[in-house]
PDB file of C-alpha atoms in Angstrom:
ATOM      1  CA  MET I   1     -11.844  -3.626 -20.978  1.00 42.00           C
ATOM      2  CA  LYS I   2      -9.817  -4.487 -17.902  1.00 44.00           C
ATOM      3  CA  ARG I   3      -9.258  -0.906 -17.067  1.00 45.00           C
ATOM      4  CA  VAL I   4     -12.534  -0.529 -17.663  1.00 39.00           C
ATOM      5  CA  LEU I   5     -13.722  -2.858 -14.992  1.00 43.00           C
ATOM      6  CA  PHE I   6     -10.732  -1.958 -13.148  1.00 42.00           C
ATOM      7  CA  VAL I   7     -11.919   1.644 -12.546  1.00 40.00           C
ATOM      8  CA  LEU I   8     -15.521  -0.089 -12.049  1.00 40.00           C
ATOM      9  CA  CYS I   9     -14.906  -1.423  -9.539  1.00 47.00           C
ATOM     10  CA  LEU I  10     -12.308   1.653  -7.619  1.00 43.00           C
ATOM     11  CA  LEU I  11     -16.134   3.397  -7.691  1.00 41.00           C
ATOM     12  CA  GLY I  12     -17.779   1.617  -4.915  1.00 47.00           C
ATOM     13  CA  LEU I  13     -14.543   2.970  -2.512  1.00 53.00           C
ATOM     14  CA  GLY I  14     -14.241   6.133  -4.239  1.00 46.00           C
ATOM     15  CA  SER I  15     -18.175   7.193  -3.141  1.00 43.00           C
ATOM     16  CA  ALA I  16     -16.829   6.043   0.484  1.00 43.00           C
ATOM     17  CA  GLY I  17     -14.138   8.322   0.682  1.00 42.00           C
ATOM     18  CA  THR I  18     -15.717  11.021   2.289  1.00 36.00           C
ATOM     19  CA  SER I  19     -18.818   9.160   3.704  1.00 36.00           C
ATOM     20  CA  VAL I  20     -19.869  10.123   7.582  1.00 34.00           C
ATOM     21  CA  TYR I  21     -21.251   7.110   9.486  1.00 34.00           C
ATOM     22  CA  GLY I  22     -21.437   7.452  13.744  1.00 35.00           C
ATOM     23  CA  GLN I  23     -18.568   5.014  14.704  1.00 40.00           C
ATOM     24  CA  SER I  24     -18.660   4.500  18.289  1.00 39.00           C
ATOM     25  CA  THR I  25     -16.968   2.146  20.328  1.00 47.00           C
ATOM     26  CA  GLY I  26     -17.001  -1.966  20.006  1.00 71.00           C
ATOM     27  CA  LEU I  27     -20.425  -3.674  18.010  1.00 80.00           C
ATOM     28  CA  SER I  28     -23.636  -4.046  19.660  1.00 81.00           C
ATOM     29  CA  ALA I  29     -24.133  -7.269  19.696  1.00 85.00           C
ATOM     30  CA  GLU I  30     -26.192  -7.461  17.570  1.00 85.00           C
ATOM     31  CA  ASP I  31     -24.262  -5.721  15.074  1.00 85.00           C
ATOM     32  CA  ARG I  32     -21.201  -7.799  15.366  1.00 87.00           C
ATOM     33  CA  GLU I  33     -23.538 -11.144  14.437  1.00 90.00           C
ATOM     34  CA  ALA I  34     -24.253  -9.172  11.325  1.00 89.00           C
ATOM     35  CA  MET I  35     -20.691  -8.523   9.914  1.00 92.00           C
ATOM     36  CA  GLY I  36     -20.322 -11.458  10.474  1.00 93.00           C
ATOM     37  CA  VAL I  37     -22.565 -13.170   7.874  1.00 93.00           C
ATOM     38  CA  VAL I  38     -21.279 -10.147   5.640  1.00 94.00           C
ATOM     39  CA  GLU I  39     -18.002 -11.022   6.686  1.00 96.00           C
ATOM     40  CA  ASP I  40     -19.196 -14.633   5.490  1.00 96.00           C
ATOM     41  CA  THR I  41     -19.955 -13.595   1.700  1.00 96.00           C
ATOM     42  CA  LEU I  42     -16.895 -12.152   1.315  1.00 96.00           C
ATOM     43  CA  GLY I  43     -13.999 -14.222   2.398  1.00 95.00           C
ATOM     44  CA  LEU I  44     -15.668 -16.608  -0.413  1.00 95.00           C
ATOM     45  CA  LEU I  45     -15.291 -13.829  -3.223  1.00 96.00           C
ATOM     46  CA  ALA I  46     -12.345 -13.040  -1.747  1.00 95.00           C
ATOM     47  CA  TYR I  47     -11.241 -16.624  -1.792  1.00 94.00           C
ATOM     48  CA  ALA I  48     -12.807 -15.933  -6.053  1.00 94.00           C
ATOM     49  CA  MET I  49     -10.044 -13.653  -6.511  1.00 93.00           C
ATOM     50  CA  ILE I  50      -7.672 -15.247  -6.399  1.00 91.00           C
ATOM     51  CA  ASN I  51      -7.827 -19.078  -7.325  1.00 92.00           C
ATOM     52  CA  ASP I  52     -11.256 -19.033  -9.617  1.00 94.00           C
ATOM     53  CA  SER I  53     -10.069 -20.198 -12.930  1.00 94.00           C
ATOM     54  CA  ILE I  54     -12.161 -17.776 -14.565  1.00 95.00           C
ATOM     55  CA  GLU I  55     -10.931 -14.143 -15.124  1.00 94.00           C
ATOM     56  CA  GLU I  56     -14.084 -13.068 -15.721  1.00 95.00           C
ATOM     57  CA  ASN I  57     -15.265 -14.025 -12.904  1.00 96.00           C
ATOM     58  CA  ARG I  58     -12.181 -13.140 -11.070  1.00 96.00           C
ATOM     59  CA  PHE I  59     -13.679  -9.463 -11.717  1.00 96.00           C
ATOM     60  CA  GLY I  60     -16.683 -10.291 -10.986  1.00 97.00           C
ATOM     61  CA  ALA I  61     -15.859 -11.467  -6.827  1.00 96.00           C
ATOM     62  CA  VAL I  62     -13.611  -7.775  -6.846  1.00 96.00           C
ATOM     63  CA  ARG I  63     -16.437  -5.968  -8.192  1.00 95.00           C
ATOM     64  CA  ALA I  64     -19.235  -7.186  -5.866  1.00 97.00           C
ATOM     65  CA  PHE I  65     -16.099  -7.572  -2.817  1.00 97.00           C
ATOM     66  CA  ILE I  66     -15.989  -4.222  -3.596  1.00 96.00           C
ATOM     67  CA  PRO I  67     -19.246  -2.299  -2.632  1.00 96.00           C
ATOM     68  CA  LYS I  68     -19.544  -5.063  -0.021  1.00 96.00           C
ATOM     69  CA  LEU I  69     -16.605  -4.203   1.914  1.00 96.00           C
ATOM     70  CA  VAL I  70     -17.836  -0.581   2.035  1.00 94.00           C
ATOM     71  CA  GLN I  71     -21.267  -1.650   3.369  1.00 91.00           C
ATOM     72  CA  ALA I  72     -19.470  -3.636   6.208  1.00 92.00           C
ATOM     73  CA  LEU I  73     -17.605  -0.689   6.844  1.00 94.00           C
ATOM     74  CA  LYS I  74     -20.109   1.266   7.616  1.00 91.00           C
ATOM     75  CA  LYS I  75     -21.529  -0.097  10.701  1.00 89.00           C
ATOM     76  CA  PRO I  76     -20.850   1.610  13.745  1.00 87.00           C
ATOM     77  CA  GLY I  77     -17.392   0.649  15.480  1.00 90.00           C
ATOM     78  CA  SER I  78     -16.601  -1.423  12.379  1.00 93.00           C
ATOM     79  CA  PHE I  79     -12.749  -0.561  13.694  1.00 95.00           C
ATOM     80  CA  ASP I  80     -12.568  -3.068  16.443  1.00 92.00           C
ATOM     81  CA  TYR I  81     -14.172  -6.097  13.657  1.00 94.00           C
ATOM     82  CA  PRO I  82     -11.486  -7.558  12.378  1.00 94.00           C
ATOM     83  CA  PHE I  83     -11.837  -9.463   9.438  1.00 96.00           C
ATOM     84  CA  SER I  84     -10.661 -12.355  10.218  1.00 92.00           C
ATOM     85  CA  GLN I  85     -11.966 -15.225   7.806  1.00 90.00           C
ATOM     86  CA  LEU I  86     -10.423 -13.041   5.243  1.00 94.00           C
ATOM     87  CA  GLN I  87      -7.793 -15.081   4.578  1.00 91.00           C
ATOM     88  CA  THR I  88      -6.724 -13.800   1.211  1.00 93.00           C
ATOM     89  CA  VAL I  89      -7.027 -10.058   2.490  1.00 97.00           C
ATOM     90  CA  SER I  90      -3.959  -8.196   4.315  1.00 98.00           C
ATOM     91  CA  ILE I  91      -4.713  -6.092   7.384  1.00 98.00           C
ATOM     92  CA  GLN I  92      -2.104  -3.852   9.119  1.00 98.00           C
ATOM     93  CA  TYR I  93      -2.372  -1.938  12.055  1.00 98.00           C
ATOM     94  CA  PRO I  94      -0.242   0.144  13.297  1.00 97.00           C
ATOM     95  CA  ALA I  95       1.185  -0.374  17.159  1.00 94.00           C
ATOM     96  CA  ASP I  96      -1.247   2.602  18.306  1.00 93.00           C
ATOM     97  CA  SER I  97      -4.068   1.694  16.077  1.00 96.00           C
ATOM     98  CA  THR I  98      -4.928   4.937  14.603  1.00 96.00           C
ATOM     99  CA  PHE I  99      -5.918   3.409  11.325  1.00 98.00           C
ATOM    100  CA  ARG I 100      -5.701   0.287   9.552  1.00 98.00           C
ATOM    101  CA  ILE I 101      -5.248  -0.427   5.800  1.00 98.00           C
ATOM    102  CA  PHE I 102      -6.540  -3.655   3.480  1.00 98.00           C
ATOM    103  CA  THR I 103      -4.975  -4.688   0.836  1.00 98.00           C
ATOM    104  CA  TRP I 104      -5.257  -7.301  -1.943  1.00 97.00           C
ATOM    105  CA  GLN I 105      -4.626  -9.034  -5.088  1.00 95.00           C
ATOM    106  CA  LEU I 106      -6.461 -10.111  -8.148  1.00 94.00           C
ATOM    107  CA  TYR I 107      -4.554 -11.923 -11.049  1.00 91.00           C
ATOM    108  CA  VAL I 108      -5.808 -11.049 -14.426  1.00 92.00           C
ATOM    109  CA  ASN I 109      -3.175 -13.244 -16.048  1.00 91.00           C
ATOM    110  CA  LYS I 110       0.168 -14.946 -14.998  1.00 90.00           C
ATOM    111  CA  ASP I 111       1.864 -11.570 -16.367  1.00 91.00           C
ATOM    112  CA  GLU I 112      -0.669  -9.578 -14.677  1.00 92.00           C
ATOM    113  CA  TYR I 113      -2.541  -8.422 -11.265  1.00 94.00           C
ATOM    114  CA  ARG I 114      -3.509  -5.547  -9.993  1.00 95.00           C
ATOM    115  CA  TYR I 115      -4.361  -4.583  -7.103  1.00 97.00           C
ATOM    116  CA  TYR I 116      -6.496  -2.829  -3.984  1.00 97.00           C
ATOM    117  CA  GLY I 117      -6.808  -0.638  -1.481  1.00 97.00           C
ATOM    118  CA  ALA I 118      -8.147   1.566   0.876  1.00 98.00           C
ATOM    119  CA  ILE I 119      -6.871   2.356   4.410  1.00 98.00           C
ATOM    120  CA  GLN I 120      -9.417   3.507   7.624  1.00 98.00           C
ATOM    121  CA  MET I 121      -9.286   5.797   9.428  1.00 97.00           C
ATOM    122  CA  ASN I 122      -9.925   5.006  13.405  1.00 96.00           C
ATOM    123  CA  SER I 123     -11.977   7.805  14.154  1.00 88.00           C
ATOM    124  CA  ASP I 124     -15.671   8.884  15.549  1.00 79.00           C
ATOM    125  CA  GLN I 125     -17.001   9.290  12.069  1.00 82.00           C
ATOM    126  CA  LEU I 126     -15.709   6.725   8.949  1.00 87.00           C
ATOM    127  CA  GLN I 127     -13.081   8.733   7.199  1.00 95.00           C
ATOM    128  CA  LEU I 128     -12.498   5.552   4.733  1.00 97.00           C
ATOM    129  CA  PHE I 129      -8.939   5.951   2.146  1.00 98.00           C
ATOM    130  CA  PRO I 130      -9.309   4.636  -1.931  1.00 97.00           C
ATOM    131  CA  LEU I 131      -5.928   2.771  -2.928  1.00 98.00           C
ATOM    132  CA  ARG I 132      -5.971   2.924  -6.983  1.00 96.00           C
ATOM    133  CA  ASP I 133      -3.574   0.895  -8.357  1.00 96.00           C
ATOM    134  CA  ARG I 134      -1.057   3.327 -10.846  1.00 92.00           C
ATOM    135  CA  SER I 135       2.246   1.027 -10.589  1.00 89.00           C
ATOM    136  CA  PHE I 136       1.627   0.004 -14.190  1.00 87.00           C
ATOM    137  CA  GLU I 137       1.222   3.672 -15.172  1.00 90.00           C
ATOM    138  CA  ILE I 138       4.527   5.641 -13.789  1.00 89.00           C
ATOM    139  CA  THR I 139       6.957   5.489 -15.919  1.00 87.00           C
ATOM    140  CA  GLY I 140       9.593   7.574 -13.694  1.00 88.00           C
ATOM    141  CA  ASP I 141      12.664   5.782 -11.208  1.00 94.00           C
ATOM    142  CA  LEU I 142      10.139   4.137  -8.835  1.00 94.00           C
ATOM    143  CA  GLU I 143      12.422   4.414  -5.567  1.00 97.00           C
ATOM    144  CA  GLN I 144      11.821   8.700  -6.153  1.00 96.00           C
ATOM    145  CA  GLU I 145       8.408   9.045  -6.439  1.00 96.00           C
ATOM    146  CA  VAL I 146       6.473  10.714  -4.348  1.00 97.00           C
ATOM    147  CA  LEU I 147       2.661   9.557  -4.399  1.00 97.00           C
ATOM    148  CA  SER I 148      -1.030   9.884  -3.478  1.00 97.00           C
ATOM    149  CA  ALA I 149      -3.939   7.163  -2.459  1.00 97.00           C
ATOM    150  CA  ASP I 150      -5.205   8.178  -6.008  1.00 96.00           C
ATOM    151  CA  GLN I 151      -1.624   7.131  -7.664  1.00 95.00           C
ATOM    152  CA  TRP I 152      -0.873   4.106  -5.258  1.00 97.00           C
ATOM    153  CA  PHE I 153       2.478   1.938  -6.215  1.00 96.00           C
ATOM    154  CA  GLY I 154      -0.001  -1.307  -5.165  1.00 97.00           C
ATOM    155  CA  SER I 155       0.884  -4.425  -3.582  1.00 97.00           C
ATOM    156  CA  VAL I 156      -0.139  -6.157  -0.515  1.00 98.00           C
ATOM    157  CA  TYR I 157       1.644  -5.794   2.366  1.00 98.00           C
ATOM    158  CA  TYR I 158       3.272  -7.929   4.825  1.00 98.00           C
ATOM    159  CA  ASN I 159       3.986  -5.890   7.665  1.00 98.00           C
ATOM    160  CA  LEU I 160       3.874  -2.547   8.884  1.00 98.00           C
ATOM    161  CA  HIS I 161       6.500  -0.889  11.387  1.00 98.00           C
ATOM    162  CA  THR I 162       6.179   3.196  13.218  1.00 97.00           C
ATOM    163  CA  VAL I 163       8.814   4.511  13.515  1.00 97.00           C
ATOM    164  CA  SER I 164       8.547   7.971  16.017  1.00 95.00           C
ATOM    165  CA  THR I 165      10.540  11.294  14.659  1.00 93.00           C
ATOM    166  CA  PRO I 166      10.259  14.577  16.616  1.00 90.00           C
ATOM    167  CA  THR I 167       8.567  15.755  13.574  1.00 88.00           C
ATOM    168  CA  GLY I 168       5.148  13.015  13.837  1.00 91.00           C
ATOM    169  CA  ASP I 169       5.110   9.403  12.785  1.00 95.00           C
ATOM    170  CA  TYR I 170       5.673   7.981   9.615  1.00 98.00           C
ATOM    171  CA  TYR I 171       5.467   3.779   8.848  1.00 98.00           C
ATOM    172  CA  LEU I 172       6.951   1.668   6.626  1.00 98.00           C
ATOM    173  CA  LEU I 173       5.162  -0.547   4.290  1.00 98.00           C
ATOM    174  CA  PHE I 174       6.473  -3.514   3.353  1.00 98.00           C
ATOM    175  CA  GLY I 175       4.616  -5.227   0.728  1.00 98.00           C
ATOM    176  CA  PHE I 176       4.782  -7.677  -2.752  1.00 98.00           C
ATOM    177  CA  ASP I 177       3.883  -7.246  -6.296  1.00 97.00           C
ATOM    178  CA  GLY I 178       3.012 -10.623  -8.557  1.00 96.00           C
ATOM    179  CA  HIS I 179       4.708  -8.253 -11.664  1.00 95.00           C
ATOM    180  CA  GLU I 180       5.237 -10.942 -13.815  1.00 94.00           C
ATOM    181  CA  PHE I 181       5.345 -14.151 -14.490  1.00 95.00           C
ATOM    182  CA  PHE I 182       9.375 -14.461 -14.418  1.00 95.00           C
ATOM    183  CA  ARG I 183       9.892 -11.175 -11.892  1.00 96.00           C
ATOM    184  CA  LYS I 184       8.661 -10.927  -8.530  1.00 97.00           C
ATOM    185  CA  ARG I 185       9.244  -7.581  -6.695  1.00 97.00           C
ATOM    186  CA  LYS I 186       8.652  -6.399  -2.755  1.00 98.00           C
ATOM    187  CA  LEU I 187       9.766  -2.720  -1.813  1.00 98.00           C
ATOM    188  CA  VAL I 188       9.481  -0.828   0.857  1.00 98.00           C
ATOM    189  CA  ASP I 189       6.892   2.305   1.313  1.00 98.00           C
ATOM    190  CA  VAL I 190       6.688   5.027   3.307  1.00 98.00           C
ATOM    191  CA  LEU I 191       3.190   6.252   3.913  1.00 98.00           C
ATOM    192  CA  ARG I 192       2.947   9.963   5.628  1.00 97.00           C
ATOM    193  CA  PHE I 193      -0.003  12.040   6.695  1.00 97.00           C
ATOM    194  CA  VAL I 194       0.051  15.665   5.128  1.00 96.00           C
ATOM    195  CA  ASP I 195      -2.927  17.380   5.631  1.00 95.00           C
ATOM    196  CA  GLY I 196      -5.197  14.471   6.730  1.00 94.00           C
ATOM    197  CA  LYS I 197      -4.762  12.549   4.118  1.00 97.00           C
ATOM    198  CA  PRO I 198      -2.149  10.009   2.999  1.00 98.00           C
ATOM    199  CA  VAL I 199       1.091  10.341   0.930  1.00 98.00           C
ATOM    200  CA  PHE I 200       3.493   7.323   0.063  1.00 98.00           C
ATOM    201  CA  GLY I 201       6.884   7.375  -0.888  1.00 98.00           C
ATOM    202  CA  ALA I 202       9.544  10.377   1.165  1.00 98.00           C
ATOM    203  CA  PRO I 203      13.645  10.567   1.829  1.00 97.00           C
ATOM    204  CA  VAL I 204      14.138   8.390   4.598  1.00 98.00           C
ATOM    205  CA  PHE I 205      16.567   5.688   3.163  1.00 98.00           C
ATOM    206  CA  VAL I 206      19.592   7.536   2.847  1.00 97.00           C
ATOM    207  CA  ARG I 207      23.289   5.938   1.285  1.00 94.00           C
ATOM    208  CA  GLN I 208      26.400   7.656   1.476  1.00 86.00           C
ATOM    209  CA  SER I 209      28.556   8.527  -0.608  1.00 77.00           C
ATOM    210  CA  THR I 210      32.452   6.260  -0.413  1.00 72.00           C
ATOM    211  CA  ASP I 211      33.377   8.869  -3.058  1.00 72.00           C
ATOM    212  CA  GLY I 212      33.502  12.026  -1.732  1.00 67.00           C
ATOM    213  CA  LEU I 213      29.375  13.171  -3.186  1.00 76.00           C
ATOM    214  CA  ALA I 214      26.617  13.983  -1.214  1.00 81.00           C
ATOM    215  CA  ALA I 215      24.956  11.352   0.619  1.00 89.00           C
ATOM    216  CA  THR I 216      21.759  10.010  -1.578  1.00 94.00           C
ATOM    217  CA  THR I 217      18.013   9.157  -0.504  1.00 96.00           C
ATOM    218  CA  LYS I 218      15.831   7.203  -1.550  1.00 98.00           C
ATOM    219  CA  ASN I 219      11.405   7.849  -1.254  1.00 98.00           C
ATOM    220  CA  ARG I 220      11.332   4.275  -0.996  1.00 98.00           C
ATOM    221  CA  LEU I 221      13.238   0.866  -1.566  1.00 98.00           C
ATOM    222  CA  VAL I 222      12.244  -2.156  -4.764  1.00 98.00           C
ATOM    223  CA  LEU I 223      13.802  -5.067  -5.312  1.00 98.00           C
ATOM    224  CA  GLU I 224      12.776  -7.162  -8.718  1.00 97.00           C
ATOM    225  CA  TYR I 225      13.787 -10.580  -8.328  1.00 97.00           C
ATOM    226  CA  SER I 226      13.629 -14.294  -9.965  1.00 96.00           C
ATOM    227  CA  ALA I 227      10.493 -15.729  -9.734  1.00 95.00           C
ATOM    228  CA  THR I 228      12.600 -18.762  -8.417  1.00 94.00           C
ATOM    229  CA  ALA I 229      13.729 -17.061  -6.011  1.00 95.00           C
ATOM    230  CA  SER I 230      13.080 -16.364  -1.999  1.00 96.00           C
ATOM    231  CA  VAL I 231      14.090 -13.066  -0.784  1.00 97.00           C
ATOM    232  CA  ARG I 232      14.103 -10.836   2.250  1.00 97.00           C
ATOM    233  CA  LEU I 233      13.160  -7.622   2.951  1.00 98.00           C
ATOM    234  CA  ASN I 234      11.711  -6.947   6.454  1.00 98.00           C
ATOM    235  CA  TYR I 235      11.983  -5.063   9.846  1.00 98.00           C
ATOM    236  CA  ASP I 236      14.207  -7.143  12.208  1.00 96.00           C
ATOM    237  CA  PRO I 237      13.452  -5.515  15.697  1.00 96.00           C
ATOM    238  CA  ALA I 238      16.012  -7.566  17.577  1.00 94.00           C
ATOM    239  CA  LEU I 239      18.490  -6.505  15.360  1.00 94.00           C
ATOM    240  CA  ASN I 240      16.727  -2.591  14.990  1.00 94.00           C
ATOM    241  CA  LEU I 241      17.538  -3.270  11.554  1.00 97.00           C
ATOM    242  CA  LEU I 242      15.931  -3.042   8.312  1.00 98.00           C
ATOM    243  CA  ILE I 243      17.750  -6.380   6.710  1.00 97.00           C
ATOM    244  CA  PHE I 244      17.746  -7.440   2.879  1.00 97.00           C
ATOM    245  CA  ASP I 245      19.519  -9.602   0.843  1.00 96.00           C
ATOM    246  CA  HIS I 246      22.048  -8.481  -1.816  1.00 96.00           C
ATOM    247  CA  LEU I 247      20.876  -9.557  -5.158  1.00 97.00           C
ATOM    248  CA  MET I 248      23.394 -10.287  -8.218  1.00 97.00           C
ATOM    249  CA  MET I 249      21.780 -10.375 -11.233  1.00 96.00           C
ATOM    250  CA  VAL I 250      22.471 -14.093 -13.693  1.00 94.00           C
ATOM    251  CA  GLY I 251      21.867 -15.713 -16.809  1.00 92.00           C
ATOM    252  CA  GLY I 252      17.288 -16.767 -16.838  1.00 83.00           C
ATOM    253  CA  ASN I 253      16.971 -20.522 -17.018  1.00 83.00           C
ATOM    254  CA  TYR I 254      13.760 -19.946 -19.043  1.00 85.00           C
ATOM    255  CA  ASP I 255      14.707 -17.895 -21.603  1.00 85.00           C
ATOM    256  CA  GLU I 256      13.510 -14.651 -19.254  1.00 88.00           C
ATOM    257  CA  GLY I 257      16.644 -12.864 -19.542  1.00 93.00           C
ATOM    258  CA  PRO I 258      18.732 -11.774 -16.728  1.00 94.00           C
ATOM    259  CA  VAL I 259      17.479 -11.784 -14.350  1.00 95.00           C
ATOM    260  CA  ASN I 260      18.400 -10.955 -10.225  1.00 96.00           C
ATOM    261  CA  ILE I 261      18.502 -14.005  -6.926  1.00 96.00           C
ATOM    262  CA  PRO I 262      20.218 -13.600  -3.027  1.00 96.00           C
ATOM    263  CA  ASP I 263      24.175 -14.243  -3.182  1.00 94.00           C
ATOM    264  CA  GLY I 264      23.817 -15.217   0.532  1.00 93.00           C
ATOM    265  CA  THR I 265      24.492 -11.591   1.604  1.00 94.00           C
ATOM    266  CA  TYR I 266      22.533  -9.439   3.225  1.00 96.00           C
ATOM    267  CA  GLU I 267      22.689  -5.793   3.481  1.00 97.00           C
ATOM    268  CA  ALA I 268      20.371  -3.131   5.582  1.00 97.00           C
ATOM    269  CA  TYR I 269      19.383  -0.066   6.587  1.00 98.00           C
ATOM    270  CA  GLU I 270      19.343   1.069  10.539  1.00 97.00           C
ATOM    271  CA  LEU I 271      17.326   4.466  12.661  1.00 97.00           C
ATOM    272  CA  ALA I 272      19.017   7.515  12.816  1.00 95.00           C
ATOM    273  CA  ASP I 273      17.452  10.008  13.785  1.00 93.00           C
ATOM    274  CA  GLY I 274      14.748   9.028  12.162  1.00 94.00           C
ATOM    275  CA  LYS I 275      16.531   8.853   8.736  1.00 96.00           C
ATOM    276  CA  TRP I 276      17.505   5.198   7.281  1.00 98.00           C
ATOM    277  CA  LYS I 277      21.508   4.790   7.029  1.00 97.00           C
ATOM    278  CA  TYR I 278      22.831   1.930   4.392  1.00 96.00           C
ATOM    279  CA  VAL I 279      24.383  -0.507   5.868  1.00 95.00           C
ATOM    280  CA  GLU I 280      26.002  -2.816   3.134  1.00 92.00           C
ATOM    281  CA  LYS I 281      27.118  -5.582   5.046  1.00 88.00           C
ATOM    282  CA  VAL I 282      25.159  -6.925   8.397  1.00 89.00           C
ATOM    283  CA  PHE I 283      26.787  -9.955   8.794  1.00 78.00           C
ATOM    284  CA  HIS I 284      30.410 -11.329   8.593  1.00 61.00           C
ATOM    285  CA  THR I 285      30.952 -14.299   9.840  1.00 51.00           C
ATOM    286  CA  TRP I 286      31.205 -17.318   7.285  1.00 49.00           C
ATOM    287  CA  LEU I 287      31.499 -21.108   7.280  1.00 47.00           C
ATOM    288  CA  ASP I 288      34.332 -23.542   6.260  1.00 53.00           C
ATOM    289  CA  GLU I 289      31.181 -25.738   5.438  1.00 55.00           C
ATOM    290  CA  PRO I 290      27.677 -24.851   4.665  1.00 50.00           C
ATOM    291  CA  PRO I 291      25.760 -25.783   7.744  1.00 50.00           C
ATOM    292  CA  ARG I 292      24.436 -29.490   8.364  1.00 53.00           C
ATOM    293  CA  PRO I 293      20.523 -30.046   9.107  1.00 50.00           C
ATOM    294  CA  GLU I 294      21.625 -32.378  11.557  1.00 52.00           C
ATOM    295  CA  PRO I 295      24.777 -33.555  13.727  1.00 49.00           C
ATOM    296  CA  VAL I 296      27.393 -35.819  11.797  1.00 45.00           C
ATOM    297  CA  LEU I 297      28.838 -38.183  14.460  1.00 46.00           C
ATOM    298  CA  GLN I 298      32.012 -39.221  11.483  1.00 49.00           C
ATOM    299  CA  GLY I 299      31.241 -42.995  12.329  1.00 49.00           C
ATOM    300  CA  ARG I 300      31.507 -42.379  15.642  1.00 47.00           C
ATOM    301  CA  GLN I 301      29.891 -44.508  18.342  1.00 51.00           C
ATOM    302  CA  GLY I 302      26.593 -42.773  19.863  1.00 48.00           C
ATOM    303  CA  LYS I 303      24.032 -43.284  22.100  1.00 47.00           C
ATOM    304  CA  ASP I 304      20.120 -42.374  20.748  1.00 46.00           C
ATOM    305  CA  ILE I 305      17.527 -40.340  23.053  1.00 41.00           C
ATOM    306  CA  PHE I 306      16.660 -44.187  24.585  1.00 44.00           C
ATOM    307  CA  GLY I 307      19.805 -44.948  25.178  1.00 46.00           C
ATOM    308  CA  ASN I 308      20.989 -47.345  22.867  1.00 54.00           C
ATOM    309  CA  GLY I 309      24.494 -46.927  21.399  1.00 53.00           C
ATOM    310  CA  GLY I 310      24.673 -47.272  17.287  1.00 48.00           C
ATOM    311  CA  GLY I 311      27.805 -45.576  15.222  1.00 44.00           C
ATOM    312  CA  ARG I 312      26.616 -43.322  11.972  1.00 41.00           C
TER     313      ARG I 312
END
């Protein structure tokens, strides 16, 4: 029944995949006011998808949300409307704003999530590509699959980074996947447009072999880790590196079996000639003692900000 509902939910987006509607630069005052009314409803539905305590209500909110969103995007100039009230829906733009990507999560139960999304192109005529989450059907290596919009590895994207190459741009999508109760995932997917259609996954992550063998490549990066851990996976513009926690496997504390947790070191990928080359360790400085949240005077006399003396 859940999968039937999931398919039904996508019909609203699917019917809009090749629809054509006039898009002009900017919204008229009348259309902006109408969009605001629609956004109020979308905001309530988006909140219910995550927070309603009854599963049927959460599915019902998704079924109502999708056609309502499509209706709003049919408005001329809708690309310029930010939908800032949709707090549980991620909307990411590339640097050149050639498109935007909507992603959101449906909480099914403690061990099951569903993801939904759509890519809206910034064009005179509405181009909307629905993203159909099929991560639960993927049986191969998640890091090697090349997927279409109809076979999307669903997640909520929290960052988007544009990579420019002589042969064209591609986009790194940083996402979170709730996965299951004890284990979560973060990933970096690669979005390209081939013949005008979105394709996910490309061999841009390169790791040189240490034993003289050929380098290995990945089409995306996937980190699976304990739900009790906090894991970093993002692009750092100051360092120009894609940085992530190095994970080690430990025994779980709640009979969940082995899980991965950060060990305090970081790995990275560095951009070179349009590819991301693996860096085994980013930081090489160690402290004899862990950093303290506030200075320690070790019994010496000191003054507070008002000039009063005192020891610690």
